[in-house]
Coordinates of C-alpha atoms in Angstrom, one line a residue:
Chain A
M21 CA -10.0 -4.2 16.2
Y22 CA -11.3 -5.6 13.0
A23 CA -12.4 -8.7 15.0
Q24 CA -16.1 -8.4 15.7
L25 CA -18.3 -11.2 16.9
V26 CA -15.5 -13.6 17.6
K27 CA -17.1 -16.7 19.1
S28 CA -15.8 -18.3 22.2
E29 CA -17.5 -20.3 25.0
G30 CA -18.7 -18.8 28.2
A31 CA -16.1 -18.4 31.0
K32 CA -15.5 -21.5 33.1
S33 CA -15.7 -21.3 36.8
R34 CA -12.7 -22.5 38.8
D35 CA -14.6 -25.6 39.9
E36 CA -15.1 -26.7 36.3
M37 CA -11.4 -26.3 35.4
S38 CA -8.8 -29.1 35.2
P39 CA -5.6 -28.6 37.2
E40 CA -3.8 -27.6 34.0
E41 CA -6.5 -25.0 33.2
I42 CA -6.2 -23.6 36.7
A43 CA -2.4 -23.2 36.3
F44 CA -2.9 -21.6 32.9
Q45 CA -5.4 -19.2 34.2
E46 CA -3.1 -18.3 37.1
R47 CA -0.3 -17.5 34.7
I48 CA -2.6 -15.1 32.8
D49 CA -3.8 -13.5 36.0
R50 CA -0.2 -12.9 37.0
G51 CA 0.2 -11.1 33.6
E52 CA 2.5 -13.7 32.1
K53 CA 2.7 -14.0 28.3
I54 CA 1.7 -17.3 26.8
E55 CA 4.2 -18.4 24.1
P56 CA 3.6 -20.7 21.1
K57 CA 5.0 -24.0 22.3
E58 CA 3.5 -23.8 25.8
W59 CA 0.4 -25.7 26.9
M60 CA -2.9 -23.9 26.3
P61 CA -6.6 -24.9 26.5
E62 CA -8.0 -25.8 23.1
G63 CA -10.6 -23.1 23.4
Y64 CA -8.0 -20.5 24.0
R65 CA -6.1 -21.6 20.9
K66 CA -9.3 -21.7 18.8
T67 CA -10.5 -18.3 19.9
L68 CA -7.2 -16.8 19.2
V69 CA -7.0 -18.3 15.7
R70 CA -10.5 -16.9 15.0
Q71 CA -9.6 -13.4 16.3
I72 CA -6.1 -13.1 14.8
G73 CA -7.3 -14.6 11.5
Q74 CA -10.3 -12.2 11.3
H75 CA -8.0 -9.3 12.1
A76 CA -5.5 -10.4 9.4
H77 CA -8.3 -10.8 6.9
S78 CA -9.5 -7.3 7.8
E79 CA -6.1 -5.8 7.0
I80 CA -5.9 -7.3 3.6
V81 CA -9.5 -6.7 2.6
G82 CA -8.9 -3.2 4.1
Q83 CA -6.4 -2.5 1.3
L84 CA -9.3 -2.4 -1.2
P85 CA -11.4 0.6 -0.1
E86 CA -8.3 2.8 0.2
G87 CA -6.6 1.3 -2.8
N88 CA -9.7 2.5 -4.7
W89 CA -8.3 6.1 -4.5
I90 CA -4.6 5.5 -5.1
T91 CA -4.8 6.1 -8.8
R92 CA -7.0 9.2 -8.2
A93 CA -5.1 10.8 -5.3
P94 CA -5.1 14.5 -5.9
T95 CA -1.3 15.2 -5.5
L96 CA 1.8 13.2 -5.8
E97 CA 2.5 13.5 -2.1
R98 CA -1.0 12.3 -1.2
K99 CA -0.5 9.4 -3.6
A100 CA 2.8 8.5 -2.0
I101 CA 1.3 8.7 1.5
L102 CA -1.7 6.6 0.6
L103 CA 0.5 4.0 -1.1
A104 CA 2.7 3.7 1.9
K105 CA -0.4 3.4 4.1
V106 CA -1.9 0.6 2.1
Q107 CA 1.5 -1.1 2.0
D108 CA 1.5 -0.9 5.8
E109 CA -1.9 -2.6 5.9
A110 CA -0.6 -5.5 3.9
G111 CA 2.4 -5.7 6.2
H112 CA 0.0 -5.9 9.2
G113 CA -1.7 -8.8 7.5
L114 CA 1.6 -10.5 7.2
Y115 CA 2.5 -10.1 10.9
L116 CA -0.9 -11.3 11.9
Y117 CA -0.9 -14.4 9.6
S118 CA 2.5 -15.2 11.0
A119 CA 1.2 -14.9 14.6
A120 CA -1.7 -17.2 13.7
E121 CA 0.8 -19.7 12.2
T122 CA 2.4 -20.0 15.6
L123 CA -1.0 -21.5 16.7
G124 CA -0.7 -24.3 14.1
V125 CA -2.8 -22.8 11.3
S126 CA -1.3 -21.9 8.0
R127 CA -2.0 -18.7 6.0
D128 CA -3.4 -20.7 3.1
E129 CA -5.9 -22.5 5.4
L130 CA -7.0 -19.1 6.8
L131 CA -7.3 -17.7 3.3
E132 CA -9.3 -20.7 2.2
K133 CA -11.8 -20.0 5.0
L134 CA -12.0 -16.3 4.0
H135 CA -12.6 -17.1 0.4
S136 CA -15.3 -19.7 1.2
G137 CA -17.1 -17.3 3.5
N138 CA -16.3 -19.3 6.6
M139 CA -14.3 -16.5 8.2
K140 CA -15.2 -12.9 8.3
Y141 CA -13.4 -9.6 8.2
S142 CA -14.4 -6.3 9.7
S143 CA -17.8 -5.1 8.5
I144 CA -16.4 -1.6 8.0
F145 CA -14.6 -2.6 4.8
N146 CA -17.9 -3.4 3.1
Y147 CA -18.6 0.3 2.9
P148 CA -17.6 2.2 -0.3
T149 CA -15.1 5.1 -0.5
L150 CA -17.0 7.5 -2.7
N151 CA -15.1 10.8 -2.5
W152 CA -11.5 11.8 -1.7
A153 CA -12.5 12.9 1.9
D154 CA -13.4 9.2 2.5
I155 CA -9.7 8.5 2.5
G156 CA -9.4 11.1 5.3
A157 CA -12.4 9.7 7.2
V158 CA -11.1 6.1 7.0
G159 CA -7.8 7.2 8.5
W160 CA -9.4 9.4 11.1
L161 CA -12.4 7.3 12.1
V162 CA -11.7 3.8 11.1
D163 CA -8.1 3.7 12.1
G164 CA -9.1 5.7 15.1
A165 CA -11.6 3.1 16.2
A166 CA -9.1 0.4 15.4
I167 CA -6.4 2.0 17.6
M168 CA -8.9 2.3 20.5
N169 CA -9.2 -1.5 20.5
Q170 CA -5.7 -2.3 19.6
V171 CA -3.8 -0.3 22.2
P172 CA -5.2 -2.5 25.0
L173 CA -4.4 -5.6 22.9
Q174 CA -0.7 -4.8 23.2
R175 CA -1.1 -6.3 26.6
T176 CA -3.0 -9.3 25.4
S177 CA -1.9 -12.6 27.0
Y178 CA -0.6 -14.3 23.8
G179 CA 3.0 -13.2 23.2
P180 CA 3.1 -13.2 19.4
Y181 CA -0.2 -11.4 19.1
S182 CA 0.8 -8.8 21.7
R183 CA 4.1 -8.2 19.9
A184 CA 2.4 -7.8 16.5
M185 CA 0.0 -5.3 18.1
I186 CA 2.8 -3.2 19.5
R187 CA 4.2 -2.7 16.0
I188 CA 0.8 -2.3 14.3
C189 CA -0.3 0.4 16.8
K190 CA 2.7 2.5 16.0
E191 CA 1.8 2.5 12.3
E192 CA -1.9 2.9 12.9
S193 CA -1.5 6.0 15.0
F194 CA 0.5 7.5 12.2
H195 CA -2.3 6.6 9.7
Q196 CA -4.8 8.2 11.9
R197 CA -2.9 11.5 11.9
Q198 CA -2.5 11.3 8.2
G199 CA -6.3 10.8 7.8
Y200 CA -7.0 13.7 10.1
D201 CA -4.6 15.8 8.1
I202 CA -6.6 15.2 4.9
M203 CA -9.8 16.1 6.8
M204 CA -8.2 19.4 8.0
K205 CA -7.3 20.3 4.4
M206 CA -10.7 19.4 3.2
A207 CA -12.6 21.1 6.0
A208 CA -10.6 24.3 5.5
G209 CA -10.8 24.1 1.7
T210 CA -13.3 25.2 -0.9
P211 CA -17.1 24.8 -0.2
E212 CA -17.0 21.7 -2.3
Q213 CA -14.2 20.2 -0.4
K214 CA -15.9 20.9 2.9
A215 CA -19.0 19.3 1.6
M216 CA -17.0 16.2 0.7
A217 CA -15.6 16.1 4.2
Q218 CA -19.1 16.4 5.8
D219 CA -20.4 13.7 3.4
A220 CA -17.6 11.4 4.4
L221 CA -18.3 11.9 8.1
N222 CA -22.0 11.3 7.6
R223 CA -21.4 8.0 5.9
F224 CA -18.6 6.7 8.1
W225 CA -19.8 7.8 11.6
Y226 CA -22.2 4.9 12.4
P227 CA -20.3 2.2 10.6
S228 CA -17.3 3.3 12.7
L229 CA -19.3 2.9 15.9
M230 CA -20.3 -0.6 14.7
M231 CA -16.7 -1.6 14.6
F232 CA -16.7 -2.1 18.3
G233 CA -19.3 -4.8 18.0
P234 CA -22.7 -5.1 19.5
S235 CA -23.6 -3.7 22.9
D236 CA -22.3 -5.6 25.9
K237 CA -25.8 -6.7 26.9
D238 CA -26.1 -8.5 23.5
S239 CA -22.5 -9.7 23.3
V240 CA -22.5 -13.2 24.8
H241 CA -19.0 -14.2 23.9
S242 CA -17.0 -11.7 25.8
A243 CA -16.6 -13.2 29.2
Q244 CA -14.2 -16.1 28.5
S245 CA -12.1 -13.9 26.1
M246 CA -11.8 -11.3 28.9
A247 CA -10.8 -13.9 31.5
W248 CA -8.1 -15.1 29.1
K249 CA -7.0 -11.5 28.3
I250 CA -7.6 -12.0 24.6
K251 CA -10.1 -9.1 24.9
I252 CA -9.3 -6.4 27.4
N253 CA -12.2 -3.9 27.4
T254 CA -15.9 -4.3 26.7
N255 CA -17.4 -3.1 23.4
D256 CA -19.4 -0.4 25.1
E257 CA -16.4 1.0 27.1
L258 CA -14.4 1.3 23.9
R259 CA -17.2 2.8 21.9
Q260 CA -17.8 5.5 24.6
K261 CA -14.1 6.3 24.7
F262 CA -14.1 6.6 20.9
V263 CA -17.0 9.0 20.9
D264 CA -15.5 11.1 23.7
Q265 CA -12.3 11.4 21.8
T266 CA -13.8 12.0 18.3
V267 CA -16.5 14.6 19.0
P268 CA -14.0 17.5 19.9
Q269 CA -12.0 16.5 16.8
A270 CA -15.0 16.9 14.6
E271 CA -15.8 20.3 16.3
Y272 CA -12.3 21.5 15.6
L273 CA -12.8 20.6 11.9
G274 CA -16.1 22.5 11.9
L275 CA -18.0 19.4 10.9
T276 CA -21.3 18.1 12.3
I277 CA -21.6 14.6 13.7
P278 CA -24.8 13.1 12.2
D279 CA -26.5 12.5 15.5
E280 CA -29.2 14.7 16.9
N281 CA -29.0 13.1 20.3
L282 CA -25.3 13.8 20.8
R283 CA -24.7 15.8 23.9
W284 CA -22.3 16.1 26.8
N285 CA -23.4 14.3 29.9
E286 CA -21.8 16.0 32.9
E287 CA -22.8 13.2 35.3
K288 CA -21.0 10.4 33.4
G289 CA -18.3 12.6 32.1
G290 CA -18.9 11.5 28.6
Y291 CA -21.1 12.0 25.6
D292 CA -24.6 10.6 25.2
F293 CA -25.0 9.4 21.6
S294 CA -27.4 7.3 19.4
E295 CA -26.7 3.7 18.9
P296 CA -26.0 2.7 15.4
D297 CA -28.7 0.7 13.5
W298 CA -27.8 -2.8 14.6
S299 CA -30.1 -4.3 12.0
E300 CA -27.8 -2.8 9.3
F301 CA -24.8 -4.2 11.2
F302 CA -26.2 -7.7 11.1
A303 CA -27.2 -7.3 7.5
V304 CA -23.6 -6.3 6.6
I305 CA -22.1 -9.2 8.6
A306 CA -24.6 -11.5 6.8
G307 CA -23.1 -10.4 3.4
N308 CA -25.6 -7.7 2.5
G309 CA -23.5 -4.6 2.9
P310 CA -23.0 -2.2 -0.1
C311 CA -19.6 -3.8 -1.1
N312 CA -19.5 -7.3 0.4
K313 CA -19.6 -9.0 -3.0
E314 CA -17.1 -6.7 -4.6
R315 CA -14.6 -7.0 -1.7
L316 CA -14.7 -10.8 -1.3
G317 CA -14.9 -11.1 -5.1
A318 CA -11.8 -9.1 -5.5
R319 CA -9.9 -11.2 -3.0
V320 CA -11.0 -14.5 -4.6
K321 CA -10.2 -13.2 -8.1
A322 CA -6.7 -12.1 -7.0
W323 CA -6.2 -15.6 -5.4
E324 CA -7.5 -17.6 -8.4
D325 CA -5.8 -15.4 -11.0
G326 CA -2.6 -15.8 -9.1
E327 CA -2.6 -19.6 -8.9
W328 CA -0.3 -20.1 -11.9
F329 CA 2.1 -17.6 -10.5
R330 CA 2.3 -19.3 -7.1
E331 CA 2.5 -22.7 -8.8
G332 CA 5.3 -21.5 -11.1
L333 CA 7.4 -20.3 -8.2
M334 CA 6.9 -23.6 -6.4
A335 CA 7.8 -25.6 -9.5
H336 CA 11.0 -23.6 -9.9
A337 CA 11.9 -24.1 -6.3
R338 CA 11.5 -27.9 -6.8
K339 CA 13.6 -27.9 -9.9
E340 CA 16.3 -26.0 -8.1
D341 CA 16.3 -28.5 -5.2
A342 CA 16.5 -31.3 -7.7
R343 CA 19.4 -29.7 -9.5
R344 CA 21.3 -29.1 -6.2
A345 CA 20.7 -32.7 -5.2
A346 CA 21.9 -34.0 -8.6
A347 CA 25.0 -31.8 -8.4
K348 CA 25.7 -33.2 -4.9
V349 CA 25.4 -36.8 -6.2
A350 CA 27.7 -36.0 -9.1
A351 CA 30.3 -34.5 -6.8
E352 CA 30.4 -37.5 -4.5
Chain B
M21 CA 23.3 21.7 7.2
T22 CA 23.9 21.8 10.9
S23 CA 21.7 19.7 13.2
L24 CA 19.0 21.5 15.2
P25 CA 20.7 21.8 18.6
D26 CA 23.7 23.5 17.0
M27 CA 21.4 26.4 16.1
T28 CA 21.4 27.5 19.7
T29 CA 25.1 27.9 19.8
P30 CA 26.2 31.4 20.9
N31 CA 28.6 31.7 17.9
V32 CA 25.8 31.9 15.3
A33 CA 27.8 34.2 13.0
G34 CA 30.8 31.8 13.0
L35 CA 28.4 28.9 12.3
A36 CA 26.9 30.7 9.4
R37 CA 30.3 31.6 7.9
D38 CA 31.2 27.9 8.3
A39 CA 28.1 26.7 6.6
A40 CA 28.4 29.2 3.8
A41 CA 32.0 28.1 3.1
H42 CA 30.8 24.5 2.6
A43 CA 27.5 25.2 0.8
R44 CA 27.0 24.4 -2.8
P45 CA 26.2 27.5 -4.9
V46 CA 22.5 28.1 -5.0
D47 CA 22.5 28.9 -8.8
V48 CA 23.7 25.7 -10.4
P49 CA 24.8 26.7 -13.8
T50 CA 22.8 24.8 -16.3
P51 CA 25.2 23.3 -18.8
D52 CA 25.1 24.4 -22.4
A53 CA 22.1 22.5 -23.7
G54 CA 19.2 24.7 -24.5
Q55 CA 16.8 25.0 -21.6
E56 CA 14.1 23.4 -23.6
A57 CA 16.0 20.3 -24.4
V58 CA 16.8 19.8 -20.7
F59 CA 13.2 20.3 -19.8
E60 CA 12.1 17.8 -22.4
F61 CA 14.7 15.3 -21.2
L62 CA 13.5 15.6 -17.6
L63 CA 9.9 15.1 -18.7
R64 CA 10.8 11.9 -20.4
I65 CA 12.5 10.4 -17.4
G66 CA 9.9 11.8 -14.9
D67 CA 6.9 10.7 -17.0
N68 CA 8.3 7.2 -17.3
A69 CA 8.4 7.0 -13.5
L70 CA 5.0 8.5 -13.1
I71 CA 3.1 6.4 -15.6
L72 CA 4.9 3.1 -14.6
G73 CA 4.3 4.0 -10.9
H74 CA 0.6 4.5 -11.7
R75 CA 0.3 1.2 -13.5
V76 CA 2.1 -0.7 -10.8
S77 CA -0.1 0.9 -8.1
E78 CA -3.2 -0.5 -9.9
W79 CA -2.3 -3.9 -8.4
C80 CA -2.6 -2.7 -4.8
G81 CA -4.6 -5.3 -3.0
H82 CA -5.1 -7.5 -6.1
S83 CA -1.9 -9.3 -6.5
P84 CA -1.4 -13.1 -6.4
V85 CA 0.1 -13.2 -2.9
L86 CA 0.5 -10.9 0.1
E87 CA 4.3 -10.4 -0.4
E88 CA 3.7 -9.2 -3.9
D89 CA 1.1 -6.6 -2.7
I90 CA 3.8 -5.3 -0.4
A91 CA 6.6 -5.4 -3.0
L92 CA 4.5 -3.7 -5.7
A93 CA 3.3 -0.9 -3.4
N94 CA 6.9 -0.4 -2.5
Q95 CA 8.0 -0.2 -6.1
A96 CA 5.2 2.2 -7.0
L97 CA 6.2 4.3 -4.1
D98 CA 9.8 4.4 -5.3
L99 CA 8.7 5.4 -8.8
I100 CA 6.3 8.1 -7.6
G101 CA 9.1 9.5 -5.4
Q102 CA 11.5 9.6 -8.4
C103 CA 8.9 11.3 -10.5
Q104 CA 8.5 14.0 -7.9
L105 CA 12.2 14.7 -8.0
W106 CA 12.5 14.7 -11.8
L107 CA 9.4 16.7 -12.5
G108 CA 10.2 19.1 -9.7
L109 CA 13.6 19.8 -11.4
A110 CA 11.9 20.0 -14.8
G111 CA 9.6 22.7 -13.4
E112 CA 12.5 24.6 -11.9
I113 CA 14.5 24.5 -15.2
E114 CA 11.4 25.5 -17.2
G115 CA 11.2 28.6 -14.9
K116 CA 7.5 29.2 -15.4
G117 CA 6.6 28.4 -11.8
R118 CA 5.1 24.9 -12.5
S119 CA 5.5 22.4 -9.7
A120 CA 5.8 18.6 -10.1
D121 CA 2.1 18.4 -9.3
N122 CA 1.3 20.9 -12.0
L123 CA 3.2 18.9 -14.5
A124 CA 1.7 15.6 -13.4
Y125 CA -1.9 16.7 -13.1
L126 CA -2.4 19.6 -15.6
R127 CA -0.8 18.4 -18.8
D128 CA -2.8 16.6 -21.5
A129 CA -1.6 13.4 -23.1
W130 CA 0.2 15.0 -26.0
D131 CA 2.5 16.8 -23.5
F132 CA 3.5 13.6 -21.8
R133 CA 6.8 12.2 -22.8
N134 CA 6.9 8.7 -21.4
A135 CA 7.8 5.7 -23.5
L136 CA 4.9 3.6 -24.8
L137 CA 6.2 0.6 -22.9
V138 CA 5.3 2.0 -19.5
E139 CA 1.7 2.8 -20.4
R140 CA 0.9 -0.8 -21.6
P141 CA -1.9 -2.2 -19.5
N142 CA -1.0 -4.5 -16.6
G143 CA -2.5 -7.6 -18.3
D144 CA -1.9 -10.7 -16.2
F145 CA 0.8 -10.7 -13.5
G146 CA 3.3 -12.1 -16.0
Q147 CA 2.9 -9.1 -18.3
T148 CA 3.3 -6.8 -15.4
L149 CA 6.5 -8.5 -14.4
M150 CA 7.9 -8.7 -17.9
R151 CA 7.1 -5.0 -18.5
Q152 CA 8.9 -4.2 -15.3
F153 CA 11.9 -6.3 -16.2
L154 CA 12.3 -4.9 -19.7
F155 CA 12.1 -1.4 -18.2
D156 CA 14.3 -2.0 -15.1
A157 CA 17.1 -3.3 -17.3
F158 CA 17.0 -0.1 -19.3
H159 CA 16.4 2.1 -16.2
I160 CA 19.4 0.9 -14.3
E161 CA 21.8 1.7 -17.2
Q162 CA 20.2 5.1 -17.7
L163 CA 20.6 6.0 -14.0
R164 CA 24.1 4.7 -13.8
A165 CA 25.1 6.9 -16.7
L166 CA 23.2 9.9 -15.2
K167 CA 25.2 9.7 -12.0
A168 CA 28.1 11.2 -14.1
S169 CA 25.8 14.0 -15.4
A170 CA 27.4 17.5 -15.8
D171 CA 24.4 18.8 -14.0
P172 CA 24.9 18.0 -10.3
R173 CA 21.1 18.1 -9.6
V174 CA 20.6 15.4 -12.2
A175 CA 23.5 13.3 -10.9
E176 CA 22.1 13.6 -7.3
I177 CA 18.6 12.3 -8.2
A178 CA 20.1 9.6 -10.3
A179 CA 22.3 8.4 -7.5
K180 CA 19.3 8.1 -5.2
A181 CA 17.1 6.4 -7.9
E182 CA 19.8 4.0 -8.9
K183 CA 19.7 2.2 -5.6
E184 CA 16.0 1.7 -6.0
A185 CA 16.2 0.6 -9.6
A186 CA 18.9 -1.9 -8.8
Y187 CA 16.6 -3.5 -6.3
H188 CA 13.7 -3.4 -8.8
L189 CA 15.8 -5.1 -11.5
E190 CA 17.0 -7.8 -9.0
R191 CA 13.4 -8.6 -8.2
S192 CA 11.9 -8.5 -11.7
A193 CA 14.8 -10.5 -13.2
D194 CA 14.6 -13.1 -10.5
L195 CA 10.8 -13.5 -11.0
V196 CA 11.1 -13.7 -14.8
I197 CA 13.7 -16.5 -14.4
R198 CA 11.6 -18.4 -11.8
L199 CA 8.4 -18.2 -13.8
G200 CA 10.1 -18.8 -17.2
D201 CA 11.7 -21.9 -15.7
G202 CA 8.6 -22.9 -13.7
T203 CA 5.6 -24.8 -14.9
E204 CA 4.5 -25.2 -18.5
E205 CA 1.8 -22.6 -17.9
S206 CA 4.0 -20.0 -16.3
R207 CA 6.5 -20.4 -19.0
A208 CA 3.9 -20.0 -21.7
R209 CA 2.5 -16.9 -20.0
M210 CA 6.0 -15.3 -19.7
Q211 CA 6.8 -16.1 -23.3
A212 CA 3.5 -14.5 -24.4
A213 CA 4.2 -11.5 -22.2
L214 CA 7.7 -11.1 -23.8
D215 CA 6.4 -11.4 -27.3
L216 CA 3.7 -8.9 -26.5
L217 CA 5.9 -6.3 -24.9
F218 CA 9.2 -6.6 -26.8
P219 CA 8.0 -4.5 -29.7
Y220 CA 7.8 -1.5 -27.2
T221 CA 11.4 -1.7 -26.1
G222 CA 13.1 -0.2 -29.2
E223 CA 11.8 3.2 -28.4
L224 CA 13.8 3.4 -25.2
F225 CA 17.0 3.5 -27.3
L226 CA 16.1 5.9 -30.1
D227 CA 18.1 9.1 -30.3
D228 CA 16.6 12.4 -31.4
A229 CA 17.6 16.0 -31.4
T230 CA 16.8 16.5 -27.8
D231 CA 18.9 13.5 -26.8
E232 CA 21.7 14.8 -28.9
A233 CA 21.6 18.2 -27.3
V234 CA 21.6 16.9 -23.7
A235 CA 24.3 14.4 -24.5
E236 CA 26.5 17.0 -26.1
A237 CA 26.2 19.1 -22.9
G238 CA 27.2 16.1 -20.8
I239 CA 23.8 16.1 -19.0
A240 CA 22.6 12.6 -20.1
P241 CA 23.8 9.7 -22.2
L242 CA 22.6 9.0 -25.7
P243 CA 19.9 6.4 -25.3
S244 CA 21.5 4.3 -28.1
S245 CA 24.6 4.1 -26.0
L246 CA 22.7 2.2 -23.3
K247 CA 21.5 -0.6 -25.6
P248 CA 24.5 -3.0 -25.6
A249 CA 24.3 -3.3 -21.8
W250 CA 20.6 -3.7 -21.9
E251 CA 20.8 -6.4 -24.6
Q252 CA 23.3 -8.3 -22.5
T253 CA 21.1 -8.3 -19.3
V254 CA 18.0 -9.2 -21.3
A255 CA 19.7 -12.0 -23.1
A256 CA 21.3 -13.5 -20.0
V257 CA 18.0 -13.4 -18.0
L258 CA 15.9 -14.8 -20.9
D259 CA 18.4 -17.6 -21.3
E260 CA 18.2 -18.6 -17.7
A261 CA 14.5 -18.3 -17.8
T262 CA 14.4 -20.7 -20.8
L263 CA 12.5 -18.1 -22.8
I264 CA 13.0 -17.4 -26.5
H265 CA 14.4 -14.0 -27.5
P266 CA 11.9 -12.5 -30.0
G267 CA 14.9 -11.3 -32.1
E268 CA 14.5 -8.5 -34.7
V269 CA 10.8 -7.5 -34.6
Y270 CA 8.9 -4.4 -35.6
Q271 CA 9.3 -1.7 -32.9
H272 CA 6.7 0.9 -32.1
K273 CA 7.6 4.4 -31.2
G274 CA 6.0 7.8 -30.5
G275 CA 5.7 8.2 -26.7
K276 CA 8.8 10.3 -26.2
R277 CA 7.5 12.9 -28.7
G278 CA 4.0 12.9 -27.3
V279 CA 2.2 10.4 -29.7
H280 CA 0.8 7.9 -27.3
S281 CA -1.4 4.8 -27.3
E282 CA -5.1 5.2 -26.4
Y283 CA -4.3 3.9 -22.9
L284 CA -2.6 7.1 -21.7
G285 CA -5.8 9.2 -22.0
F286 CA -7.6 6.9 -19.6
I287 CA -4.7 6.8 -17.2
L288 CA -4.7 10.6 -17.1
A289 CA -8.5 10.9 -16.9
E290 CA -8.3 8.8 -13.8
M291 CA -5.2 10.3 -12.3
Q292 CA -6.1 14.0 -12.9
F293 CA -9.8 13.8 -12.1
L294 CA -9.7 15.8 -8.8
Q295 CA -7.3 18.5 -10.0
R296 CA -9.4 19.0 -13.2
A297 CA -12.8 18.9 -11.5
Y298 CA -11.9 21.3 -8.7
P299 CA -9.3 23.7 -10.2
G300 CA -7.4 25.8 -7.7
A301 CA -8.3 23.7 -4.6
T302 CA -5.4 22.6 -2.4
W303 CA -5.4 19.0 -1.1

């Protein structure tokens, strides 16, 4: 997850493909993994760079809404769990930037695109975390939605991406359980704590549904990605699965999902539910979410303030190289 | 402790006898320092870990490069973990039923016993690293000495924490050297950080009646006894970093007897907010 609206071209028909492209598609159809140095269509490479890059950016921007509560976590244990979780997110960013590097794009190039607004991160991280239960809701709903999308991506066609996803999924499911654990404590706590839990659910429900991206009928970029197995399920399939999984969990907590139209549909074997407000989604993507400026601003500030630090380390490394070279000359 | 599958053994009584023969006594005799002095000493070491861990955690997601975000979160995690152990033991020794959380979240600033150094603001990344280095070089000596504590509980926590502190020192010393001997700007920033923070290091090595009581009981070293080794580490690292040792400068003190800077109140206001606003709730 964390990659919404990743642009790719429409799927090519077999007649339009070159012999190389046909051979490539056949490998994917056989379930083979594509590895970094192997031939791949330029469109495949570009789409993957966008998707993996956006995913990586989401992990590092995603540190911010949760990091917002580290210094205010209510117990030492909760603080330690949250720190470990945010550290995991940074680690995910690291694997994903590394996976993108195997496609010939450096981390610095991707960051430059993030900072200049030319690459996006998931819209969800532009929502604020306002009370402690939000930390539970982010784990339960946001990581829950992410897992829904990432589990199939473990089978994605690009080897390094697939391997990164396997590792990431293990940690994400742990995070989801930790988030749900916070929700259980809050929902079973004092009336104020239960109110915080309900408030968090009210605010995170629709943004979580938006994480799967627009409805299939409006999502024009999926076909080629699905043919290449960069994307495995459609947005609507995953959203339905998420709702079906989450509703009983909310009931167990004694919380109410903020949707009057939510009801079980026996015929389809799933819940009917209201669509999120897509105009809000597009507003957030366009930069008008509640925290877009703060999130991107924080990342740009961290990067700019850290320039002297990175430069200093590079300068030291150059000096060390020079000293070693001089010592070698002196020894000869 | 036997592993879980062994619990199904038919000879449970034999297993229990066996375990009892090898168990440490539950009541560890507290060596001869007054309970209050030991409690006070544990607050000092636990509060250092808590407040420094808090400061380091403030960087989460804001550091100059992704690897630093990961490293700092890790370091904060180590320190919070150590604080849980030290404050947990402090509560046990105090014997009034206070947990580590109670001590962390329900004391006011004047009851905190951390050194002034660890509550200094993060400043730029250079100040954060310098604060860490000056503390780590002290911390490692303190923990090494505590491994020989007459109180086995103290020795055990120290042994665990020492491994983490050794890694912290390796990292902070390495970065101080690289940045000191880096660009003109990085050197200037590290020198400024050193000059700013050095006046808060003296307090780490001051002895008072509490220190003397726990040292006499063999529980902890006298802080002053740790200074020569610290001086040596600091001098060697600053030398390699091409930084100028500030020499004999005025030294601030007060933290370890509860007289803090204005910064601590804000740290606590933030840290303790939920526990204070919703007393009695469980989280």
